[in-house]
PDB file of C-alpha atoms in Angstrom:
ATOM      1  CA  UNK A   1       0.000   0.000   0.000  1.00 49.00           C
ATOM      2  CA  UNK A   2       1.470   3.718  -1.042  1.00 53.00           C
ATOM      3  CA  UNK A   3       2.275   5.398   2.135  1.00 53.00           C
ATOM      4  CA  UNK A   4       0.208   8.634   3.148  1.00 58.00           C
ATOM      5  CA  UNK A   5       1.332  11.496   1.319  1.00 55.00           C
ATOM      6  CA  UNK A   6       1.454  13.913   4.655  1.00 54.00           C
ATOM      7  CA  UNK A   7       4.085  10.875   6.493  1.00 58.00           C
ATOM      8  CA  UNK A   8       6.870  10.901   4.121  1.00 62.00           C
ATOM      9  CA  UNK A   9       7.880  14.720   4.475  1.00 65.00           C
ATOM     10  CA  UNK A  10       7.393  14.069   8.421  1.00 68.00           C
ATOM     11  CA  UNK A  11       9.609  10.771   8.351  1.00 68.00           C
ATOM     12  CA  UNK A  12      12.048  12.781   6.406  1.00 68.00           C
ATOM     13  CA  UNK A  13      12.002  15.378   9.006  1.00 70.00           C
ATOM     14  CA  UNK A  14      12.836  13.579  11.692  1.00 70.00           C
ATOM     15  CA  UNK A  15      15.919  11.809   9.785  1.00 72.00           C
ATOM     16  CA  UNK A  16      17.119  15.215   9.310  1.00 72.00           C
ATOM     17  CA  UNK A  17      17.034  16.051  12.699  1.00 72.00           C
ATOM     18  CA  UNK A  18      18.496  12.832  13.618  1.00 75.00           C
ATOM     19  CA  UNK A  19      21.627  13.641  10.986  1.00 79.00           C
ATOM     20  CA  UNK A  20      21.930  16.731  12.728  1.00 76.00           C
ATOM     21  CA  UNK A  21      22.073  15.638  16.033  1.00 76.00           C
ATOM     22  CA  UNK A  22      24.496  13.286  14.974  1.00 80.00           C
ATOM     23  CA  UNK A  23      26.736  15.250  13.514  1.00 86.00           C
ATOM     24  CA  UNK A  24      26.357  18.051  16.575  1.00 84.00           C
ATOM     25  CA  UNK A  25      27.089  15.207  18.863  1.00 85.00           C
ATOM     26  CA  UNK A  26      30.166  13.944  16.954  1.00 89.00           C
ATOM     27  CA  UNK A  27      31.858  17.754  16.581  1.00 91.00           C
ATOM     28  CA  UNK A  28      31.572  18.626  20.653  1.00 91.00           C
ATOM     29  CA  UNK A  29      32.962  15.182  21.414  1.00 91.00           C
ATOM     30  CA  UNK A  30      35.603  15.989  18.771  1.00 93.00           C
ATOM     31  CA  UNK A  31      35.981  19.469  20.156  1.00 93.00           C
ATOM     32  CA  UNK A  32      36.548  18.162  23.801  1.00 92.00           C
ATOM     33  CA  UNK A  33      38.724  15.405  22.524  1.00 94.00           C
ATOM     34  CA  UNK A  34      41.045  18.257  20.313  1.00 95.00           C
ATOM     35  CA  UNK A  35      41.085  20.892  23.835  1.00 95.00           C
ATOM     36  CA  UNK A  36      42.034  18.288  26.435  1.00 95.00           C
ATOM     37  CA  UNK A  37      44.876  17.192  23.920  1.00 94.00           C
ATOM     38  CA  UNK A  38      45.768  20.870  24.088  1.00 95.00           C
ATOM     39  CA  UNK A  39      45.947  20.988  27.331  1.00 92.00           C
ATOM     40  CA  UNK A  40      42.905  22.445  28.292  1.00 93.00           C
ATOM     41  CA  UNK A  41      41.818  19.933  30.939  1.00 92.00           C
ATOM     42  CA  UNK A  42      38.488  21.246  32.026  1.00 90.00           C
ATOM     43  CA  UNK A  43      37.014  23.071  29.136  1.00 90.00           C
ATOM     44  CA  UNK A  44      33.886  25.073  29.861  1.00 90.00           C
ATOM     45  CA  UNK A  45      30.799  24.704  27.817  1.00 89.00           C
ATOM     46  CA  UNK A  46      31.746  27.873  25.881  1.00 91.00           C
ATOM     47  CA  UNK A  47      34.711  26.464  24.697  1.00 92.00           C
ATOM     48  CA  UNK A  48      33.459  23.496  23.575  1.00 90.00           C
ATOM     49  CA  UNK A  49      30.626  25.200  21.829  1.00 91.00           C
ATOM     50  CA  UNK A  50      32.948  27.744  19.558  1.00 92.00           C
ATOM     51  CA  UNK A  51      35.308  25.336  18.921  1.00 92.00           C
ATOM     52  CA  UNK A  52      32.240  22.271  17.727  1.00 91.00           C
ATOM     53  CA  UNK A  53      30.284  24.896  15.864  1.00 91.00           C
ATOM     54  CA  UNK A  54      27.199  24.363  17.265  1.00 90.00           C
ATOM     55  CA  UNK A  55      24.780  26.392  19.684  1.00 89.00           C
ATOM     56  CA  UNK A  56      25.681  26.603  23.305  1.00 87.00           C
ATOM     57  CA  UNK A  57      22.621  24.529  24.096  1.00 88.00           C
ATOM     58  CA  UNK A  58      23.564  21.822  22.275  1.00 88.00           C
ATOM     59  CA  UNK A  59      26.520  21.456  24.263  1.00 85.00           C
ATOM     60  CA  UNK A  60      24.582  21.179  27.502  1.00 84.00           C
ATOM     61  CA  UNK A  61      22.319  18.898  26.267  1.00 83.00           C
ATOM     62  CA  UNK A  62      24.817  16.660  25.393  1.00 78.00           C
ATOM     63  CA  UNK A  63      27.064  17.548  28.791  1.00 80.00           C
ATOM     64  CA  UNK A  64      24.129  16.501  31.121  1.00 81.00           C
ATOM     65  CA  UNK A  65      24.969  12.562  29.886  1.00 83.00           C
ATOM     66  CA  UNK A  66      28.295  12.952  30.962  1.00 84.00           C
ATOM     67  CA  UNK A  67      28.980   9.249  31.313  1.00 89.00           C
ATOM     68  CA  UNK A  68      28.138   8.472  27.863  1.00 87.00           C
ATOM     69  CA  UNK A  69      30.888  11.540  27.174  1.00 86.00           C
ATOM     70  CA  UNK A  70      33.541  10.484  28.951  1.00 90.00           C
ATOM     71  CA  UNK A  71      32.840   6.812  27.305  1.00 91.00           C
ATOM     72  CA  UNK A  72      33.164   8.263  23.684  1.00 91.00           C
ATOM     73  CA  UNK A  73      36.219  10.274  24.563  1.00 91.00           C
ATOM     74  CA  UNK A  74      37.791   6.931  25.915  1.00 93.00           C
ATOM     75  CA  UNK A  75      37.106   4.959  22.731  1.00 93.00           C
ATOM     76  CA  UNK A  76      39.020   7.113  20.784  1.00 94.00           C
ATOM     77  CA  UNK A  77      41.850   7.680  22.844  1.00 95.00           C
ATOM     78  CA  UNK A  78      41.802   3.706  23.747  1.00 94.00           C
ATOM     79  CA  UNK A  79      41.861   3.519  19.938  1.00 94.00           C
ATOM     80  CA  UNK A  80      44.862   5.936  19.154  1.00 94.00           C
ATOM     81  CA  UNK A  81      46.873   5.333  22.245  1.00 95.00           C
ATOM     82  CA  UNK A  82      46.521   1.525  23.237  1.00 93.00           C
ATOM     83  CA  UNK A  83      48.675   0.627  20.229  1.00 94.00           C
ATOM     84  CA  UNK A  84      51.549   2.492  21.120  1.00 93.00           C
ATOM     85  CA  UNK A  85      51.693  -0.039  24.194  1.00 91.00           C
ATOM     86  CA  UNK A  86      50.779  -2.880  23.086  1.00 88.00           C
ATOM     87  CA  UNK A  87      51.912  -3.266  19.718  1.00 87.00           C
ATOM     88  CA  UNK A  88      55.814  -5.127  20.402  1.00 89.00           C
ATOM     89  CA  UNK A  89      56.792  -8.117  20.986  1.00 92.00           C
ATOM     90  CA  UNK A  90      59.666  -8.503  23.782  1.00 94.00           C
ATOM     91  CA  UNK A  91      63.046  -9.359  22.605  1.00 94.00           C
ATOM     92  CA  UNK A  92      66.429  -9.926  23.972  1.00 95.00           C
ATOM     93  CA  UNK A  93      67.996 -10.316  27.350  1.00 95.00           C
ATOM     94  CA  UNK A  94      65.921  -8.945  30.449  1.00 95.00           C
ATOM     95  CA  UNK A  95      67.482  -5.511  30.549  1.00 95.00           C
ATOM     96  CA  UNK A  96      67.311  -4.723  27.065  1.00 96.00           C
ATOM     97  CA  UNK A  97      63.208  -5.877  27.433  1.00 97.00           C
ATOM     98  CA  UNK A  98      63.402  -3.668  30.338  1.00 97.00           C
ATOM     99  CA  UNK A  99      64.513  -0.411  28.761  1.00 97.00           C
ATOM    100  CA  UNK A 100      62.066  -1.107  25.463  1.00 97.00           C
ATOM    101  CA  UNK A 101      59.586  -1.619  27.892  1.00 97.00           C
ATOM    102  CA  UNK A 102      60.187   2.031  29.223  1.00 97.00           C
ATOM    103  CA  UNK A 103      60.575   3.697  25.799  1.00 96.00           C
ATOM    104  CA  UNK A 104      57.419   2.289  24.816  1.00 96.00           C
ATOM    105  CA  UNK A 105      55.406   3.745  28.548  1.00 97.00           C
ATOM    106  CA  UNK A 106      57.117   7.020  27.764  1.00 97.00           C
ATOM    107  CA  UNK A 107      55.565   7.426  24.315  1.00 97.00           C
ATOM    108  CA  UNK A 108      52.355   5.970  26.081  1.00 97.00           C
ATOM    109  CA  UNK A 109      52.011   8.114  28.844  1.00 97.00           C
ATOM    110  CA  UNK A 110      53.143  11.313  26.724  1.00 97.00           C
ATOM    111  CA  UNK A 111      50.451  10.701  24.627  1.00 96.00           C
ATOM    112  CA  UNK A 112      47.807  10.067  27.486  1.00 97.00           C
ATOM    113  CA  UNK A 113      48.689  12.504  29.979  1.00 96.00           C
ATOM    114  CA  UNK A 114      46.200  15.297  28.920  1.00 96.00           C
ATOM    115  CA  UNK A 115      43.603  13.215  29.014  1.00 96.00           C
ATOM    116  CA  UNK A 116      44.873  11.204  32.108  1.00 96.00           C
ATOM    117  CA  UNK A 117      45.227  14.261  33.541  1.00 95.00           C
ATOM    118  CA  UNK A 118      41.532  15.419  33.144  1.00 94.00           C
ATOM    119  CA  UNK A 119      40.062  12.254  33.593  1.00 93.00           C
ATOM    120  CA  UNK A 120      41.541  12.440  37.184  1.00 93.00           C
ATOM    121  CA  UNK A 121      39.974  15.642  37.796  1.00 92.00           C
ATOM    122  CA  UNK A 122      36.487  14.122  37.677  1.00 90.00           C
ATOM    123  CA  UNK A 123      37.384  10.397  38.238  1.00 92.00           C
ATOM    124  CA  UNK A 124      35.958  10.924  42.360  1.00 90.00           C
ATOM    125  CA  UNK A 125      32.198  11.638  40.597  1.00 90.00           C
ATOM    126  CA  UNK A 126      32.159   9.098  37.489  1.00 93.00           C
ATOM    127  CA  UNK A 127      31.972   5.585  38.152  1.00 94.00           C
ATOM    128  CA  UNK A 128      32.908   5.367  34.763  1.00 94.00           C
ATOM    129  CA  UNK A 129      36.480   7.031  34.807  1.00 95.00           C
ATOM    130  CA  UNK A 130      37.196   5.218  37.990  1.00 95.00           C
ATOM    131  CA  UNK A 131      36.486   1.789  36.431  1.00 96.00           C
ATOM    132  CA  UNK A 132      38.698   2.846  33.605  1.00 95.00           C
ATOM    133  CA  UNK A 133      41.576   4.025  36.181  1.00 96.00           C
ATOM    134  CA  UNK A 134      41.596   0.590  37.213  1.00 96.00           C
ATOM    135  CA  UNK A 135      41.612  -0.766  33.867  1.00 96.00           C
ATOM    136  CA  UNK A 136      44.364   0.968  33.113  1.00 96.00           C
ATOM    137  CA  UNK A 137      46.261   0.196  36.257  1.00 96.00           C
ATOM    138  CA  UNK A 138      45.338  -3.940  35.222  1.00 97.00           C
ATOM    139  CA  UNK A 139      46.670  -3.023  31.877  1.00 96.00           C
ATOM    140  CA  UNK A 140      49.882  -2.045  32.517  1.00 97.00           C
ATOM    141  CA  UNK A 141      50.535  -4.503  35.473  1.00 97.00           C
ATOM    142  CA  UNK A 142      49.970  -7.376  32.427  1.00 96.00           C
ATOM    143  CA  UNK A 143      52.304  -5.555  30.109  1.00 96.00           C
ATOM    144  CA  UNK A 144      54.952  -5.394  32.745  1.00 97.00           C
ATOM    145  CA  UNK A 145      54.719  -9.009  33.249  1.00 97.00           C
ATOM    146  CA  UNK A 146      54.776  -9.483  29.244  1.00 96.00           C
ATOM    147  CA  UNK A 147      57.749  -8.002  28.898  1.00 97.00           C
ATOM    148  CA  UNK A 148      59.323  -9.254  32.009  1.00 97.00           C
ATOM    149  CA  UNK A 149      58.005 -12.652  32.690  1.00 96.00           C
ATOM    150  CA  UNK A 150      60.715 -13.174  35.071  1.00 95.00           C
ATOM    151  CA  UNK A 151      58.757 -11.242  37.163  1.00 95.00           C
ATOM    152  CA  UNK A 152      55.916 -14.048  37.671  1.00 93.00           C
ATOM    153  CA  UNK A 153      58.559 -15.406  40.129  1.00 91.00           C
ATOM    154  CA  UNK A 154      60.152 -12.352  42.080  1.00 94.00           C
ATOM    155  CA  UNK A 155      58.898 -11.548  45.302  1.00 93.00           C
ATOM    156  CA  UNK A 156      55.760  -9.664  45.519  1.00 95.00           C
ATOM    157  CA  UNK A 157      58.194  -6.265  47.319  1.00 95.00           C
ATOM    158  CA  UNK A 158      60.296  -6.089  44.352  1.00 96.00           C
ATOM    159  CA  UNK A 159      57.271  -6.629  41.700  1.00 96.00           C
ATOM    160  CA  UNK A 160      55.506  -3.852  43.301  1.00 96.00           C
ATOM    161  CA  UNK A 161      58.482  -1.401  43.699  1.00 97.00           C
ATOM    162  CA  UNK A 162      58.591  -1.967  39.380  1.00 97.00           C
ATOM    163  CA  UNK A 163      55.309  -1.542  39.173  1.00 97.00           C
ATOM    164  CA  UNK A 164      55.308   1.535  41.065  1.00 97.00           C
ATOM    165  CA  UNK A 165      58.267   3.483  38.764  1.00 97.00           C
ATOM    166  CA  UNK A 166      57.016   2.325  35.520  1.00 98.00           C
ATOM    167  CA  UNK A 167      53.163   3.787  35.963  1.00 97.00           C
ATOM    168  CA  UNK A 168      51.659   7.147  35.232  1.00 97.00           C
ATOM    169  CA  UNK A 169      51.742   8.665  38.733  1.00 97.00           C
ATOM    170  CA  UNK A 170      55.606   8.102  38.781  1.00 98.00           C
ATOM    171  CA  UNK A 171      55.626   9.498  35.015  1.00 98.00           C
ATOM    172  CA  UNK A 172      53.823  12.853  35.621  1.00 97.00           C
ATOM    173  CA  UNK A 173      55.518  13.444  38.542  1.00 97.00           C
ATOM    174  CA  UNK A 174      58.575  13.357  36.935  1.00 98.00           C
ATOM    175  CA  UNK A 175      57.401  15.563  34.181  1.00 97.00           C
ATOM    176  CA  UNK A 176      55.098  17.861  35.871  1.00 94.00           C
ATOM    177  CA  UNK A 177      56.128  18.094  39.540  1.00 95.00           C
ATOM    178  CA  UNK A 178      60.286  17.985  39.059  1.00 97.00           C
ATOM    179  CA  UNK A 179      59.819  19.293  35.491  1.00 97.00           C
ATOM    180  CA  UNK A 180      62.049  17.148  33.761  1.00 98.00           C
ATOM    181  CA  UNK A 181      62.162  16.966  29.618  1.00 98.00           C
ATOM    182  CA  UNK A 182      60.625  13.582  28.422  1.00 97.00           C
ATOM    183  CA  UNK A 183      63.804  12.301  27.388  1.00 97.00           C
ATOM    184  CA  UNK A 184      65.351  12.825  30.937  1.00 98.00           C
ATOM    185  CA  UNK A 185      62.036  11.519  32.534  1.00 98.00           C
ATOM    186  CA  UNK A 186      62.755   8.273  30.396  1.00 98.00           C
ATOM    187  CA  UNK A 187      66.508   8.147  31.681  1.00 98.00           C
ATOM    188  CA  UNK A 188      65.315   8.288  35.248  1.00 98.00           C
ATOM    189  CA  UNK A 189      62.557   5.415  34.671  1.00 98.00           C
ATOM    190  CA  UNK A 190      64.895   3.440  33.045  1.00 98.00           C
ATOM    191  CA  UNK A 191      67.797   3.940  35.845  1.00 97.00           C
ATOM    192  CA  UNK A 192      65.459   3.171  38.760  1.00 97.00           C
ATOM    193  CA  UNK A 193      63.597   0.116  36.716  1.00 97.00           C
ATOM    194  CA  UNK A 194      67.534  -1.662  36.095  1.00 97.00           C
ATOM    195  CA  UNK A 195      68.582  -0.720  39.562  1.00 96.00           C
ATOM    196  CA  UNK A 196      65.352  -2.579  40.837  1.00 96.00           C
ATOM    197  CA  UNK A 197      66.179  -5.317  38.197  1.00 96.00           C
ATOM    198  CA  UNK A 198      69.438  -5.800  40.142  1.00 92.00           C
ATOM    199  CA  UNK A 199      67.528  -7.450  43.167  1.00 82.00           C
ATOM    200  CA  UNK A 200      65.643 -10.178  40.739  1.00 82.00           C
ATOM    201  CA  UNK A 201      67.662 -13.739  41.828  1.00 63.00           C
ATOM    202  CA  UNK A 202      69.934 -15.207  38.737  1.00 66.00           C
TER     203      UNK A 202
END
């Protein structure tokens, strides 16, 4: 049966405002995405608007699902970022593994820290940014233990102490607190990580 004559401009209506919407919601996540890599950790709603193109009400409407927000940002940085850990495969004796294993956190964590940075800002109200805190603490625990799988038998002191100078807290410390160039932040990681190495029984 031919539809009704009065339903098709209606349907197509409502696609277009779907599109729209769409598209609206796609530039303010990009637009958050693009100022937290900037630096901007907490952008306000202004911000986000000008830089997205669209109406400031727009971007509250899609702020007041914030958990949804912060799950889109994640999937893209997941997406960009995850890689640049994970993609290597261990090779060589256990303190060359050890000082790829550091080159590859430093790029990691340089490219995360922004984001890292803002996520801990709000991670105390969002269930979801503390779940992925965690995930991320799981995450690089396992790649540790990839690329040192002596570790599986070290004591649990010595496992933690590694764990401790190869995360993100040590890293932005390093680079934000003591202000130290990436490249001299790396040194120092990779120093204390062989030192530490030193205790692990022949």
């Amino acid at each position: 049966m031919p539809a009704h004559p009065l339903r098709r401009p209606a349907r197509a209506d409502a696609d277009g405002r779907a599109r729209r919407a769409h598209r609206s919601g796609e530039a303010i996540v990009a637009a958050l995405y693009d100022l937290i890599g900037e630096g901007v950790l907490d952008p306000t709603a202004q911000q986000v608007a000008e830089r997205a193109r669209v109406g400031i009400r727009t971007v509250f409407r899609r702020f007041s699902d914030k958990e949804r927000l912060f799950a889109e940002m994640d999937a893209r940085l997941t997406a960009e970022a995850l890689p640049l850990l994970r993609d290597a495969a261990p090779q060589g004796g256990i303190d060359a593994r050890a000082a790829a294993l550091v080159e590859r956190r430093a790029v990691f964590f340089e490219r995360i820290a922004p984001y890292k940075r803002a996520g801990n800002l709000k991670r105390w109200r969002s269930p979801f940014l503390a779940e992925r805190h965690g995930h991320l603490v799981t995450v690089l625990r396992g790649e540790l233990l990839r690329w040192l799988p002596e570790l599986r038998r070290a004591p649990a002191a010595l496992v933690d102490a590694l764990e401790l100078a190869t995360s993100f807290e040590a890293w932005d410390r390093l680079r934000g607190e003591q202000r130290l160039a990436a490249t001299r932040a790396r040194a120092v990681v990779e120093r204390t990580v062989l030192a530490l190495l030193r205790d692990l029984a022949p």
